[in-house]
PDB file of C-alpha atoms in Angstrom:
ATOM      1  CA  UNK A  18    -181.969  75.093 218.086  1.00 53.00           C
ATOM      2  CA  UNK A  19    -184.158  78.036 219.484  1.00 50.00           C
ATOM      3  CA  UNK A  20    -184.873  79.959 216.438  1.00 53.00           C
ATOM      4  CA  UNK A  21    -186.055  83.665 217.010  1.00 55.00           C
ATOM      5  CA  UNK A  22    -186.798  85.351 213.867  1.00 57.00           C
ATOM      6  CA  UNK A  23    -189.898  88.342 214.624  1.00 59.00           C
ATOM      7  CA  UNK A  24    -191.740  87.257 217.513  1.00 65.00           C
ATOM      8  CA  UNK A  25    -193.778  90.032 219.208  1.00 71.00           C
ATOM      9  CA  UNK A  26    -191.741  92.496 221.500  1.00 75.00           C
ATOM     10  CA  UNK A  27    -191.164  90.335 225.187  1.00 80.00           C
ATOM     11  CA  UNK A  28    -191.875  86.955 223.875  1.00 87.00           C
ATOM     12  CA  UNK A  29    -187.495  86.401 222.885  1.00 91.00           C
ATOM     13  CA  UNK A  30    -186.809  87.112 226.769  1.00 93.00           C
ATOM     14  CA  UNK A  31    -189.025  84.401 228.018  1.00 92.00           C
ATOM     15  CA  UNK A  32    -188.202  82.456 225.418  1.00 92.00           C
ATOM     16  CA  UNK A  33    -184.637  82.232 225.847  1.00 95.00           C
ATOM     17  CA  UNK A  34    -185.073  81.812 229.224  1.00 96.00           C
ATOM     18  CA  UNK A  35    -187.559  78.553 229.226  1.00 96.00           C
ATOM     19  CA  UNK A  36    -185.716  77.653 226.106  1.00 96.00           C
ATOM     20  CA  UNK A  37    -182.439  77.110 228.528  1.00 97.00           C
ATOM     21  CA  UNK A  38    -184.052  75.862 231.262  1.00 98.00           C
ATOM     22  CA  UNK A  39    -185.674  72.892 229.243  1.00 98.00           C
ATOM     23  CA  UNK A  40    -181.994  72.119 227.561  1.00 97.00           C
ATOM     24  CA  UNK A  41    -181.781  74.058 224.460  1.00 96.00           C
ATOM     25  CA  UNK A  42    -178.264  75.237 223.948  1.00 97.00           C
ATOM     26  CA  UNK A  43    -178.197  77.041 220.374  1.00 96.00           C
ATOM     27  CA  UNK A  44    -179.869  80.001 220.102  1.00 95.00           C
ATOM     28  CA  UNK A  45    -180.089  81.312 216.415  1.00 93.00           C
ATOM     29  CA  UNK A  46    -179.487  85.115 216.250  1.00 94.00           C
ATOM     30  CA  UNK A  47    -179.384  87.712 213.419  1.00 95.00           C
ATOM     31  CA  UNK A  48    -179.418  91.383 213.632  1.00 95.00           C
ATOM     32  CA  UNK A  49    -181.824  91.992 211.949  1.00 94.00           C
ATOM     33  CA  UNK A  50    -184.069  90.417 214.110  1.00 91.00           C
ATOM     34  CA  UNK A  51    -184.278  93.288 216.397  1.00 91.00           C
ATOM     35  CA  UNK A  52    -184.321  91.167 219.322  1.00 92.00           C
ATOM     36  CA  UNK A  53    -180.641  90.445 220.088  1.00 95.00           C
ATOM     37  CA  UNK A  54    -180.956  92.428 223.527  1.00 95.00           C
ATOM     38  CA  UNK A  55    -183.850  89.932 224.795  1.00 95.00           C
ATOM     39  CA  UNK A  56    -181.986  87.286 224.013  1.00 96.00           C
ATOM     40  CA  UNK A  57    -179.230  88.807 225.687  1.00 97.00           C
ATOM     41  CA  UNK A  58    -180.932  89.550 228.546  1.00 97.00           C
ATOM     42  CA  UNK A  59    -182.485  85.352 228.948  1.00 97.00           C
ATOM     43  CA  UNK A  60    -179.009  84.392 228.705  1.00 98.00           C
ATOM     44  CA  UNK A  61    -177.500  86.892 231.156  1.00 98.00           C
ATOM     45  CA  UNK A  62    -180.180  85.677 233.761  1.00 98.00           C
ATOM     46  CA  UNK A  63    -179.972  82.425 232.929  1.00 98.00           C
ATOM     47  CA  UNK A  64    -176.331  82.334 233.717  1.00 98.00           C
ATOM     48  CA  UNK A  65    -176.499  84.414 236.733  1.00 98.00           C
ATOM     49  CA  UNK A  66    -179.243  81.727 237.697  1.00 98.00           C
ATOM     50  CA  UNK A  67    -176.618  79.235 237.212  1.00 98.00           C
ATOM     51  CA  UNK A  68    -179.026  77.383 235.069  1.00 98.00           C
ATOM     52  CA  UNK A  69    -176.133  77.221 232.034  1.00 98.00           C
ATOM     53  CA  UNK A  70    -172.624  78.908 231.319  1.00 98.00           C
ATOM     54  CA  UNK A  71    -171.847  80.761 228.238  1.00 97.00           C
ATOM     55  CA  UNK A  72    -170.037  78.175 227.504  1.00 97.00           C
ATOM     56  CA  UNK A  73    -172.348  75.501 227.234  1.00 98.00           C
ATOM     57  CA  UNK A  74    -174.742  77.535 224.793  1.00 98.00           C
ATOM     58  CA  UNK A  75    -174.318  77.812 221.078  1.00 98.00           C
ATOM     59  CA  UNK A  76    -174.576  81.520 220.138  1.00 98.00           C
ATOM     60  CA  UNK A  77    -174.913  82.055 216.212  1.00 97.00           C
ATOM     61  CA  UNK A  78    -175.247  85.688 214.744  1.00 97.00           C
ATOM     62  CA  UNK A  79    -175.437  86.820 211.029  1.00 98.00           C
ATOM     63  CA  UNK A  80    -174.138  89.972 209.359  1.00 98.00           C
ATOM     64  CA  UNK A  81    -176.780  92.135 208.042  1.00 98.00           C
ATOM     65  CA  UNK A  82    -176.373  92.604 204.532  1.00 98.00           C
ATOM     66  CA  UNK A  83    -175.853  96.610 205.367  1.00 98.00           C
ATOM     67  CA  UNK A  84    -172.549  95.633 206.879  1.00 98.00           C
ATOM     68  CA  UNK A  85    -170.655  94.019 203.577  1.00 98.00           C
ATOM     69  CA  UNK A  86    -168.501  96.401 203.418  1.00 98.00           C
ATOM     70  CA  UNK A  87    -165.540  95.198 204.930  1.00 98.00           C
ATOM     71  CA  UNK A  88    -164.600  98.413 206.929  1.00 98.00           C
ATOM     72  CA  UNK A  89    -168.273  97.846 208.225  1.00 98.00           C
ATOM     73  CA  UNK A  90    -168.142  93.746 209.151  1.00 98.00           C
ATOM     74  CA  UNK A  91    -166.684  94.075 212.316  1.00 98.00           C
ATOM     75  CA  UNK A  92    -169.406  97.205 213.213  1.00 98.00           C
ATOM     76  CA  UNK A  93    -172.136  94.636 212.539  1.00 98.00           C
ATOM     77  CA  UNK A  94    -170.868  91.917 214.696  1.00 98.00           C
ATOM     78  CA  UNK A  95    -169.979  94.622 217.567  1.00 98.00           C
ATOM     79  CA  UNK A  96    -173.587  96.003 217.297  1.00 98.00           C
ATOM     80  CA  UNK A  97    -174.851  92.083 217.717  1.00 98.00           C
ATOM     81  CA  UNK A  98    -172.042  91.049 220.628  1.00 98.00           C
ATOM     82  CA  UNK A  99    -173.546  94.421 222.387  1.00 98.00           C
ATOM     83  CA  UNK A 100    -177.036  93.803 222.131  1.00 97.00           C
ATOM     84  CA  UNK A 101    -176.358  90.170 223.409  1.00 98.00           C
ATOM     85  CA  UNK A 102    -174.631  91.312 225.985  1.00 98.00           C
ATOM     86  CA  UNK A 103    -171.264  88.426 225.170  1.00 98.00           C
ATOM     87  CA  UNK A 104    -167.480  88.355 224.356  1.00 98.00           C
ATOM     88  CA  UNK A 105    -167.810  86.073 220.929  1.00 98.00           C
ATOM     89  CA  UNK A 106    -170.423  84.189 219.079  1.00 98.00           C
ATOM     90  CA  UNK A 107    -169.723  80.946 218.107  1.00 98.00           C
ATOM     91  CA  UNK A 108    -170.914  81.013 214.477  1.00 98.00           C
ATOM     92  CA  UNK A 109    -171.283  84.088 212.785  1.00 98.00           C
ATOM     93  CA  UNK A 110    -173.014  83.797 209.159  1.00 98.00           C
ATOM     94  CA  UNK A 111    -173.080  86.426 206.244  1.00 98.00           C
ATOM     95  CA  UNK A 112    -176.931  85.988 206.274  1.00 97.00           C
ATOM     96  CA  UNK A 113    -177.492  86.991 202.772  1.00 96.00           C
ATOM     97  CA  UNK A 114    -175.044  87.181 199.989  1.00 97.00           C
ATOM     98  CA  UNK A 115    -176.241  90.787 199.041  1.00 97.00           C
ATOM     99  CA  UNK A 116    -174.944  93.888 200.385  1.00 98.00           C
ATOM    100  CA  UNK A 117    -177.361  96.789 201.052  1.00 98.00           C
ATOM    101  CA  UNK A 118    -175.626 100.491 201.438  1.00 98.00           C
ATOM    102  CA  UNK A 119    -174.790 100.909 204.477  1.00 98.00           C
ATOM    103  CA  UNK A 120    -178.732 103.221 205.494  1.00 96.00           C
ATOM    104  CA  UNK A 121    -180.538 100.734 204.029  1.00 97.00           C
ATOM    105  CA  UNK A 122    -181.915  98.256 206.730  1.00 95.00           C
ATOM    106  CA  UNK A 123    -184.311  96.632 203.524  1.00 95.00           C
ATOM    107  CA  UNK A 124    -183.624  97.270 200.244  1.00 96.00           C
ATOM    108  CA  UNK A 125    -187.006  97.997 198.241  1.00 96.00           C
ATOM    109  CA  UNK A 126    -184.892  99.159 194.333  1.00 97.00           C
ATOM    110  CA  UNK A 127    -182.258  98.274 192.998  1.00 97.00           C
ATOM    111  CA  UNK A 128    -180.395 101.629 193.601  1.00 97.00           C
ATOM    112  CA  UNK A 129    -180.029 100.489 197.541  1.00 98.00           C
ATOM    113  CA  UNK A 130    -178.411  97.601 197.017  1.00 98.00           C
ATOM    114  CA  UNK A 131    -174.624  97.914 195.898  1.00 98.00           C
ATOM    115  CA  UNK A 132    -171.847  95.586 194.557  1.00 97.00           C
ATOM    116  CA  UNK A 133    -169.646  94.504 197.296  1.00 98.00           C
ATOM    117  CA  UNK A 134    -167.700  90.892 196.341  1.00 97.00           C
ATOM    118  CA  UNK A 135    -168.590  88.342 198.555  1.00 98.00           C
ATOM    119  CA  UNK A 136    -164.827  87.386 198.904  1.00 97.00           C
ATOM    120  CA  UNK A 137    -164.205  90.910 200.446  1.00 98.00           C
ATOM    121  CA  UNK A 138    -166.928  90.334 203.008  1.00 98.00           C
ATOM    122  CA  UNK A 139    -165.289  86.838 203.827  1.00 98.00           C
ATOM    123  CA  UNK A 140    -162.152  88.278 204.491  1.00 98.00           C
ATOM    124  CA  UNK A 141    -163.046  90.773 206.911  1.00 98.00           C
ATOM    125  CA  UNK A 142    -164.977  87.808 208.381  1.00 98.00           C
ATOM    126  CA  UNK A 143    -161.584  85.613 208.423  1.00 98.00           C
ATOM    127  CA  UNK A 144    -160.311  88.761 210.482  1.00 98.00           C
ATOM    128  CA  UNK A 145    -163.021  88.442 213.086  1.00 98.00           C
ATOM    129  CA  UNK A 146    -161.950  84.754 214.268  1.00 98.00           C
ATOM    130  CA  UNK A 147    -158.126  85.798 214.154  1.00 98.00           C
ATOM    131  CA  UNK A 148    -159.496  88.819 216.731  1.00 98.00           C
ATOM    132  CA  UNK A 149    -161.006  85.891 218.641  1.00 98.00           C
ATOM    133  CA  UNK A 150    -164.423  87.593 218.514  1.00 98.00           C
ATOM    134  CA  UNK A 151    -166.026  84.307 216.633  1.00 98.00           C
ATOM    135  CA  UNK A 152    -164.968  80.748 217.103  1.00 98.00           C
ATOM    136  CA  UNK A 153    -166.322  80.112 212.927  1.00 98.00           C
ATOM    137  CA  UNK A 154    -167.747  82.158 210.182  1.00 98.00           C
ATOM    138  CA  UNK A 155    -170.201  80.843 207.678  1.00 98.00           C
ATOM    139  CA  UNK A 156    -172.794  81.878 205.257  1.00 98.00           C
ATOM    140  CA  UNK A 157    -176.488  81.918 205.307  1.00 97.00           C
ATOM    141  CA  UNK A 158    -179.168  81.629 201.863  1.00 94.00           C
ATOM    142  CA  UNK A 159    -175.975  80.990 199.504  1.00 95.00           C
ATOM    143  CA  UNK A 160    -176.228  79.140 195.887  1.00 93.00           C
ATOM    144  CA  UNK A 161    -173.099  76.824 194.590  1.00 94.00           C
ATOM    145  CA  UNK A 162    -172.028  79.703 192.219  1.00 96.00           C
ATOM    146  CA  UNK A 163    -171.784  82.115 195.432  1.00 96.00           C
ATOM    147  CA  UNK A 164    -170.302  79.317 197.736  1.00 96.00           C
ATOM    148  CA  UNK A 165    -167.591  78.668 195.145  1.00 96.00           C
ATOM    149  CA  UNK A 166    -167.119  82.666 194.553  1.00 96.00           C
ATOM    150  CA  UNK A 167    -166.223  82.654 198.056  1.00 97.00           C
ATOM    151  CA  UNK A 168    -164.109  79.227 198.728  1.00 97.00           C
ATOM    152  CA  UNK A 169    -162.049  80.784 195.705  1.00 97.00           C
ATOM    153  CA  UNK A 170    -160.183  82.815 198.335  1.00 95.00           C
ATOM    154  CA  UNK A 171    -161.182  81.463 201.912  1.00 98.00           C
ATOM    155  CA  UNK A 172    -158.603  81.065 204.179  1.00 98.00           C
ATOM    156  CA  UNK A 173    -160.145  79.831 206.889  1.00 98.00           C
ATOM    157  CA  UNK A 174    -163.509  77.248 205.824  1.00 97.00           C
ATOM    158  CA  UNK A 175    -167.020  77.820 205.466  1.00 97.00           C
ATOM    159  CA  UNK A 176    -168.389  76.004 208.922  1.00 97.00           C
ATOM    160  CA  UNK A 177    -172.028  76.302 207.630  1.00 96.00           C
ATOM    161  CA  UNK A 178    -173.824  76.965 204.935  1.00 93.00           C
ATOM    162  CA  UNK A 179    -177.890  77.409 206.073  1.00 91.00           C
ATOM    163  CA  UNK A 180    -180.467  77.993 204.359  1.00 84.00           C
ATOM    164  CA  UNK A 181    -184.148  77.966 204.390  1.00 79.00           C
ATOM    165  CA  UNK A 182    -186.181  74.590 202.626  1.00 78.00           C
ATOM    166  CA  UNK A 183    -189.488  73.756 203.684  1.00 78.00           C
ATOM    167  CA  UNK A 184    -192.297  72.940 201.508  1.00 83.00           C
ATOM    168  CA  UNK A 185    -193.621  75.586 200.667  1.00 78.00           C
ATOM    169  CA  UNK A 186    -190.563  77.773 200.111  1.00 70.00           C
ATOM    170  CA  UNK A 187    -189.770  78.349 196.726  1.00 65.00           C
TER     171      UNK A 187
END
């Protein structure tokens, strides 16, 4: 997996591209990343290169937790499909279970952060793979009392559930 959290500004688009030349074929993306359109870019020339097809490379995304609203999940994923520069991802991941309002990019009080239920959020996410614009959803930095919150009312299943351990994360 090419991870590509906050590199400096050029670095993703090289990157990508020596990433897919060398046989990496999942690139994990977020939004809020701010880097989506180099990695877009790697992949568009590394196609056109004929070095891989879209098809052979794992795209995951993750919804930005200013987009829980469901009338604002499929906005997120649009502004993440644009910036990459593709149809679909592959995996797309509620990356936090928090929601931010919706001008908040990082919450720094409490009174930017609101109450959205995560099982709202999932469904709108559900709605995304019927559209065809993700093969599977998943969530991202979840505990057992939030993963069971949402399996509560999944229709379709959790694919993933990532999160961060290292050791010296705590």
């Amino acid at each position: 997996s090419c991870g590509i959290w906050l590199p400096e500004e050029g670095k993703v688009y090289e990157a990508t591209k020596h990433a897919l030349k060398v046989g990496y074929r999942h690139i994990d993306c977020a939004w809020v990343y701010f880097n989506e359109a180099e990695v877009g870019k790697g992949l568009a020339e590394s196609v056109e290169e004929g070095v891989v097809t879209r098809e052979e490379v794992w795209l995951t995304g993750k919804l930005w937790n200013n987009f829980h609203r469901p009338e604002l999940v499929k906005k997120g994923l649009q502004e993440s499909l644009d910036s990459l520069g593709v149809k679909y991802l592959d995996l797309f991941l509620m990356h936090f279970p928090v929601a931010f309002k919706p001008d908040v990019v990082e919450a720094t009080s409490p009174d930017q952060v609101e109450n959205v239920p995560l099982a709202d959020t999932w469904k709108a996410m559900e709605a995304l793979v019927d559209e065809g614009l993700v093969k599977n959803i998943g969530i991202s930095n979840c505990e057992i009392p939030q993963v069971k919150e949402i399996l509560a009312s999944a229709t379709k299943p959790v694919a993933v559930n990532q999160f961060e351990t290292q050791p010296y994360y705590s």
